[in-house]
mmCIF file of C-alpha atoms in Angstrom:
data_model
loop_
_atom_site.group_PDB
_atom_site.id
_atom_site.type_symbol
_atom_site.label_atom_id
_atom_site.label_comp_id
_atom_site.label_asym_id
_atom_site.label_seq_id
_atom_site.Cartn_x
_atom_site.Cartn_y
_atom_site.Cartn_z
ATOM 1 C CA UNK A 14 -11.998 34.736 25.262
ATOM 2 C CA UNK A 15 -11.813 34.919 21.668
ATOM 3 C CA UNK A 16 -9.188 37.753 20.365
ATOM 4 C CA UNK A 17 -8.977 39.537 17.721
ATOM 5 C CA UNK A 18 -9.587 37.337 14.445
ATOM 6 C CA UNK A 19 -8.393 38.872 10.486
ATOM 7 C CA UNK A 20 -7.436 37.171 7.838
ATOM 8 C CA UNK A 21 -5.442 36.464 5.734
ATOM 9 C CA UNK A 22 -2.060 36.697 7.602
ATOM 10 C CA UNK A 23 -0.535 36.836 4.694
ATOM 11 C CA UNK A 24 -1.393 38.811 0.823
ATOM 12 C CA UNK A 25 0.511 39.444 -2.148
ATOM 13 C CA UNK A 26 -1.195 41.408 -4.947
ATOM 14 C CA UNK A 27 0.274 43.070 -8.280
ATOM 15 C CA UNK A 28 -0.344 46.943 -8.152
ATOM 16 C CA UNK A 29 -3.470 47.859 -9.612
ATOM 17 C CA UNK A 30 -4.931 44.628 -8.261
ATOM 18 C CA UNK A 31 -7.655 44.680 -5.393
ATOM 19 C CA UNK A 32 -6.992 43.127 -2.427
ATOM 20 C CA UNK A 33 -9.447 42.529 1.108
ATOM 21 C CA UNK A 34 -9.376 42.643 4.725
ATOM 22 C CA UNK A 35 -11.261 41.437 7.146
ATOM 23 C CA UNK A 36 -11.381 41.350 10.635
ATOM 24 C CA UNK A 37 -13.316 39.979 13.665
ATOM 25 C CA UNK A 38 -13.483 42.221 17.386
ATOM 26 C CA UNK A 39 -13.303 40.662 20.091
ATOM 27 C CA UNK A 40 -17.422 39.475 20.963
ATOM 28 C CA UNK A 41 -18.882 42.521 22.438
ATOM 29 C CA UNK A 42 -16.395 45.162 21.944
ATOM 30 C CA UNK A 43 -18.531 48.131 20.439
ATOM 31 C CA UNK A 44 -14.864 50.406 18.614
ATOM 32 C CA UNK A 45 -13.709 49.194 16.287
ATOM 33 C CA UNK A 46 -10.061 50.654 14.387
ATOM 34 C CA UNK A 47 -8.063 49.492 11.922
ATOM 35 C CA UNK A 48 -4.306 50.543 11.458
ATOM 36 C CA UNK A 49 -1.390 50.703 9.044
ATOM 37 C CA UNK A 50 2.226 50.084 10.214
ATOM 38 C CA UNK A 51 4.781 49.654 7.734
ATOM 39 C CA UNK A 52 8.040 48.804 8.148
ATOM 40 C CA UNK A 53 10.281 50.816 10.693
ATOM 41 C CA UNK A 54 6.549 53.047 11.930
ATOM 42 C CA UNK A 55 4.459 52.812 14.350
ATOM 43 C CA UNK A 56 0.886 51.957 14.152
ATOM 44 C CA UNK A 57 -1.090 55.137 12.261
ATOM 45 C CA UNK A 58 -4.811 54.574 12.419
ATOM 46 C CA UNK A 59 -6.939 54.696 9.767
ATOM 47 C CA UNK A 60 -10.300 54.528 10.157
ATOM 48 C CA UNK A 61 -12.281 53.622 13.876
ATOM 49 C CA UNK A 62 -16.144 52.952 13.558
ATOM 50 C CA UNK A 63 -18.492 53.039 17.011
ATOM 51 C CA UNK A 64 -20.739 50.447 16.305
ATOM 52 C CA UNK A 65 -21.122 50.248 12.941
ATOM 53 C CA UNK A 66 -20.771 54.107 12.236
ATOM 54 C CA UNK A 67 -17.890 55.485 11.108
ATOM 55 C CA UNK A 68 -16.341 58.002 13.815
ATOM 56 C CA UNK A 69 -13.194 59.358 12.454
ATOM 57 C CA UNK A 70 -12.067 58.535 8.662
ATOM 58 C CA UNK A 71 -9.361 60.926 7.804
ATOM 59 C CA UNK A 72 -6.491 59.984 7.717
ATOM 60 C CA UNK A 73 -7.446 57.129 4.826
ATOM 61 C CA UNK A 74 -6.664 57.543 1.959
ATOM 62 C CA UNK A 75 -10.634 57.433 0.507
ATOM 63 C CA UNK A 76 -10.266 57.111 -3.273
ATOM 64 C CA UNK A 77 -8.196 54.104 -3.039
ATOM 65 C CA UNK A 78 -9.609 52.527 0.516
ATOM 66 C CA UNK A 79 -12.787 52.035 2.096
ATOM 67 C CA UNK A 80 -14.292 50.408 4.785
ATOM 68 C CA UNK A 81 -17.183 49.246 6.598
ATOM 69 C CA UNK A 82 -18.520 47.017 10.072
ATOM 70 C CA UNK A 83 -21.422 45.641 8.777
ATOM 71 C CA UNK A 84 -24.059 45.028 11.664
ATOM 72 C CA UNK A 85 -21.125 46.312 14.055
ATOM 73 C CA UNK A 86 -19.173 43.639 14.123
ATOM 74 C CA UNK A 87 -17.179 42.800 11.718
ATOM 75 C CA UNK A 88 -15.485 45.067 9.229
ATOM 76 C CA UNK A 89 -13.692 44.719 5.930
ATOM 77 C CA UNK A 90 -11.170 46.797 4.421
ATOM 78 C CA UNK A 91 -11.255 46.780 0.650
ATOM 79 C CA UNK A 92 -7.810 49.171 -1.456
ATOM 80 C CA UNK A 93 -8.662 49.040 -5.130
ATOM 81 C CA UNK A 94 -6.333 50.113 -6.824
ATOM 82 C CA UNK A 95 -3.204 49.112 -4.489
ATOM 83 C CA UNK A 96 0.183 50.952 -4.846
ATOM 84 C CA UNK A 97 3.489 49.934 -4.112
ATOM 85 C CA UNK A 98 3.296 51.746 -1.039
ATOM 86 C CA UNK A 99 0.312 50.320 0.630
ATOM 87 C CA UNK A 100 2.295 47.664 1.021
ATOM 88 C CA UNK A 101 2.168 47.436 5.163
ATOM 89 C CA UNK A 102 0.558 45.510 7.388
ATOM 90 C CA UNK A 103 -2.589 46.030 8.124
ATOM 91 C CA UNK A 104 -3.513 45.616 11.975
ATOM 92 C CA UNK A 105 -7.456 45.391 13.212
ATOM 93 C CA UNK A 106 -7.962 46.420 17.344
ATOM 94 C CA UNK A 107 -11.282 46.266 19.679
ATOM 95 C CA UNK A 108 -11.888 47.804 21.968
ATOM 96 C CA UNK A 109 -14.779 48.173 25.018
ATOM 97 C CA UNK A 110 -15.860 50.937 23.928
ATOM 98 C CA UNK A 111 -14.403 54.443 23.143
ATOM 99 C CA UNK A 112 -10.520 53.920 23.312
ATOM 100 C CA UNK A 113 -9.200 56.774 24.941
ATOM 101 C CA UNK A 114 -9.110 55.088 28.014
ATOM 102 C CA UNK A 115 -9.607 52.031 27.408
ATOM 103 C CA UNK A 116 -7.936 49.049 26.337
ATOM 104 C CA UNK A 117 -7.064 48.513 22.421
ATOM 105 C CA UNK A 118 -6.381 44.894 21.761
ATOM 106 C CA UNK A 119 -4.412 43.674 18.637
ATOM 107 C CA UNK A 120 -5.311 41.114 16.062
ATOM 108 C CA UNK A 121 -2.229 39.324 14.580
ATOM 109 C CA UNK A 122 -2.298 41.823 11.125
ATOM 110 C CA UNK A 123 -2.386 41.288 6.862
ATOM 111 C CA UNK A 124 1.350 41.584 5.590
ATOM 112 C CA UNK A 125 0.447 43.001 2.109
ATOM 113 C CA UNK A 126 3.261 42.935 0.404
ATOM 114 C CA UNK A 127 2.175 45.013 -3.216
ATOM 115 C CA UNK A 128 4.682 43.876 -6.427
ATOM 116 C CA UNK B 13 -3.769 67.079 18.448
ATOM 117 C CA UNK B 14 -0.698 65.228 20.986
ATOM 118 C CA UNK B 15 2.415 64.028 19.379
ATOM 119 C CA UNK B 16 4.598 61.645 21.799
ATOM 120 C CA UNK B 17 7.772 61.361 21.260
ATOM 121 C CA UNK B 18 10.245 58.295 22.891
ATOM 122 C CA UNK B 19 14.211 57.714 22.275
ATOM 123 C CA UNK B 20 14.716 55.210 18.996
ATOM 124 C CA UNK B 21 16.387 52.255 21.214
ATOM 125 C CA UNK B 22 17.959 51.578 24.043
ATOM 126 C CA UNK B 23 19.388 48.216 25.348
ATOM 127 C CA UNK B 24 20.024 46.216 28.404
ATOM 128 C CA UNK B 25 21.190 43.728 30.047
ATOM 129 C CA UNK B 26 19.087 40.617 31.940
ATOM 130 C CA UNK B 27 18.447 41.563 35.485
ATOM 131 C CA UNK B 28 18.732 45.598 35.111
ATOM 132 C CA UNK B 29 15.514 47.874 35.574
ATOM 133 C CA UNK B 30 14.503 49.739 32.167
ATOM 134 C CA UNK B 31 13.136 52.880 32.138
ATOM 135 C CA UNK B 32 11.677 54.293 28.779
ATOM 136 C CA UNK B 33 10.467 58.275 28.571
ATOM 137 C CA UNK B 34 8.185 59.320 26.733
ATOM 138 C CA UNK B 35 8.145 62.713 25.836
ATOM 139 C CA UNK B 36 3.410 64.200 25.261
ATOM 140 C CA UNK B 37 3.897 68.233 25.130
ATOM 141 C CA UNK B 38 0.326 69.330 24.261
ATOM 142 C CA UNK B 39 -1.194 66.494 26.154
ATOM 143 C CA UNK B 40 -5.244 67.576 26.903
ATOM 144 C CA UNK B 41 -7.391 67.221 30.370
ATOM 145 C CA UNK B 42 -8.483 64.151 28.746
ATOM 146 C CA UNK B 43 -6.126 62.208 27.543
ATOM 147 C CA UNK B 44 -5.239 58.887 28.858
ATOM 148 C CA UNK B 45 -1.036 57.517 28.629
ATOM 149 C CA UNK B 46 -1.048 53.839 27.431
ATOM 150 C CA UNK B 47 1.995 51.753 26.638
ATOM 151 C CA UNK B 48 2.455 49.079 23.854
ATOM 152 C CA UNK B 49 4.075 45.914 23.635
ATOM 153 C CA UNK B 50 5.204 44.509 19.959
ATOM 154 C CA UNK B 51 6.644 41.465 19.593
ATOM 155 C CA UNK B 52 7.749 41.031 15.461
ATOM 156 C CA UNK B 53 5.001 39.461 13.080
ATOM 157 C CA UNK B 54 2.750 40.407 16.070
ATOM 158 C CA UNK B 55 -0.088 43.410 16.736
ATOM 159 C CA UNK B 56 0.628 45.617 19.823
ATOM 160 C CA UNK B 57 0.193 44.207 23.009
ATOM 161 C CA UNK B 58 -1.514 45.932 26.453
ATOM 162 C CA UNK B 59 1.358 46.654 29.375
ATOM 163 C CA UNK B 60 -0.018 49.593 31.116
ATOM 164 C CA UNK B 61 -2.460 52.643 31.234
ATOM 165 C CA UNK B 62 -2.160 55.872 33.543
ATOM 166 C CA UNK B 63 -3.821 59.444 33.675
ATOM 167 C CA UNK B 64 -1.753 60.878 36.558
ATOM 168 C CA UNK B 65 1.235 59.822 39.446
ATOM 169 C CA UNK B 66 1.734 56.201 39.304
ATOM 170 C CA UNK B 67 0.522 53.156 38.231
ATOM 171 C CA UNK B 68 1.197 49.730 38.826
ATOM 172 C CA UNK B 69 0.993 46.638 37.747
ATOM 173 C CA UNK B 70 1.981 42.264 37.932
ATOM 174 C CA UNK B 71 4.832 43.620 34.476
ATOM 175 C CA UNK B 72 5.286 47.582 34.782
ATOM 176 C CA UNK B 73 5.026 50.386 36.298
ATOM 177 C CA UNK B 74 3.889 53.642 34.832
ATOM 178 C CA UNK B 75 4.745 57.449 36.419
ATOM 179 C CA UNK B 76 3.512 60.561 34.937
ATOM 180 C CA UNK B 77 4.904 63.799 36.356
ATOM 181 C CA UNK B 78 1.485 67.275 37.167
ATOM 182 C CA UNK B 79 2.790 68.420 34.798
ATOM 183 C CA UNK B 80 1.669 65.457 32.610
ATOM 184 C CA UNK B 81 3.995 66.328 29.754
ATOM 185 C CA UNK B 82 5.793 62.819 29.829
ATOM 186 C CA UNK B 83 5.902 59.733 31.397
ATOM 187 C CA UNK B 84 8.231 57.107 32.066
ATOM 188 C CA UNK B 85 7.925 53.535 31.721
ATOM 189 C CA UNK B 86 9.691 51.177 34.036
ATOM 190 C CA UNK B 87 10.110 47.411 33.457
ATOM 191 C CA UNK B 88 11.513 45.667 36.432
ATOM 192 C CA UNK B 89 14.105 43.217 36.291
ATOM 193 C CA UNK B 90 14.633 42.877 32.374
ATOM 194 C CA UNK B 91 14.273 39.247 30.298
ATOM 195 C CA UNK B 92 15.568 37.999 26.924
ATOM 196 C CA UNK B 93 12.183 38.427 25.753
ATOM 197 C CA UNK B 94 11.549 41.263 27.324
ATOM 198 C CA UNK B 95 12.670 42.825 23.456
ATOM 199 C CA UNK B 96 10.502 44.067 21.206
ATOM 200 C CA UNK B 97 9.241 47.796 20.173
ATOM 201 C CA UNK B 98 7.381 49.508 23.143
ATOM 202 C CA UNK B 99 5.002 52.647 22.029
ATOM 203 C CA UNK B 100 3.942 55.219 24.323
ATOM 204 C CA UNK B 101 -0.092 56.021 23.264
ATOM 205 C CA UNK B 102 -1.949 59.266 23.830
ATOM 206 C CA UNK B 103 -5.475 58.788 23.738
ATOM 207 C CA UNK B 104 -7.850 61.907 22.524
ATOM 208 C CA UNK B 105 -11.081 61.460 22.534
ATOM 209 C CA UNK B 106 -11.599 64.692 21.565
ATOM 210 C CA UNK B 107 -10.455 63.927 18.323
ATOM 211 C CA UNK B 108 -10.594 60.164 18.266
ATOM 212 C CA UNK B 109 -7.344 61.157 17.150
ATOM 213 C CA UNK B 110 -4.828 57.949 18.706
ATOM 214 C CA UNK B 111 -1.780 58.836 17.814
ATOM 215 C CA UNK B 112 1.162 55.935 18.661
ATOM 216 C CA UNK B 113 5.018 57.241 18.933
ATOM 217 C CA UNK B 114 7.974 56.238 16.674
ATOM 218 C CA UNK B 115 8.858 53.506 19.201
ATOM 219 C CA UNK B 116 11.873 52.057 21.132
ATOM 220 C CA UNK B 117 12.998 49.437 20.385
ATOM 221 C CA UNK B 118 14.332 47.486 23.556
ATOM 222 C CA UNK B 119 17.185 45.229 22.852
ATOM 223 C CA UNK B 120 18.321 43.230 25.997
ATOM 224 C CA UNK B 121 21.182 41.567 26.157
ATOM 225 C CA UNK B 122 22.607 38.123 27.612
#
């Protein structure tokens, strides 16, 4: 079974530039998550989709971050404009249903460096 | 909103049993407790999940007391490859907020 795919694996940009990350979840998984993991910290949930609807985006900095999940499959997370403090690993995860009692499967992450 | 607390780091020797405890005093009735393992430059990987009492799989055991305010991940006979960060996650389906703990950095020594 193929895992969660993410691209790119690494990205270096300058502050105020834009960047986009892509995630392809495990086939058949209804729920998709985007996490931000700053070095030395645990992952922080940014947004959760159930199929193509947003379940929770309360921790997403909406003035600069946006995310979409078209057709309930792939998802894109965008940052515009980027700030220095956005330097982190962005993890995508998926689960069959709601993750409360359901295992989340994580992708390898995208490491973003903002200069 | 359940928040978790774990020791920041632990050291152990190969072949020993390691127990990592997670505190989650405000756990809700419907919350499950899940543990993940994370190696450098990789996403977290599921280890084990439980609701109450004891759960065991091929890699670990999870002990949950009756009040569910804490849980203990037990790794039998650790090896060098178990060196990683271990996260305790409490699922909160009521508010859809899944909060990772601070993580415990386990270092296994030869």
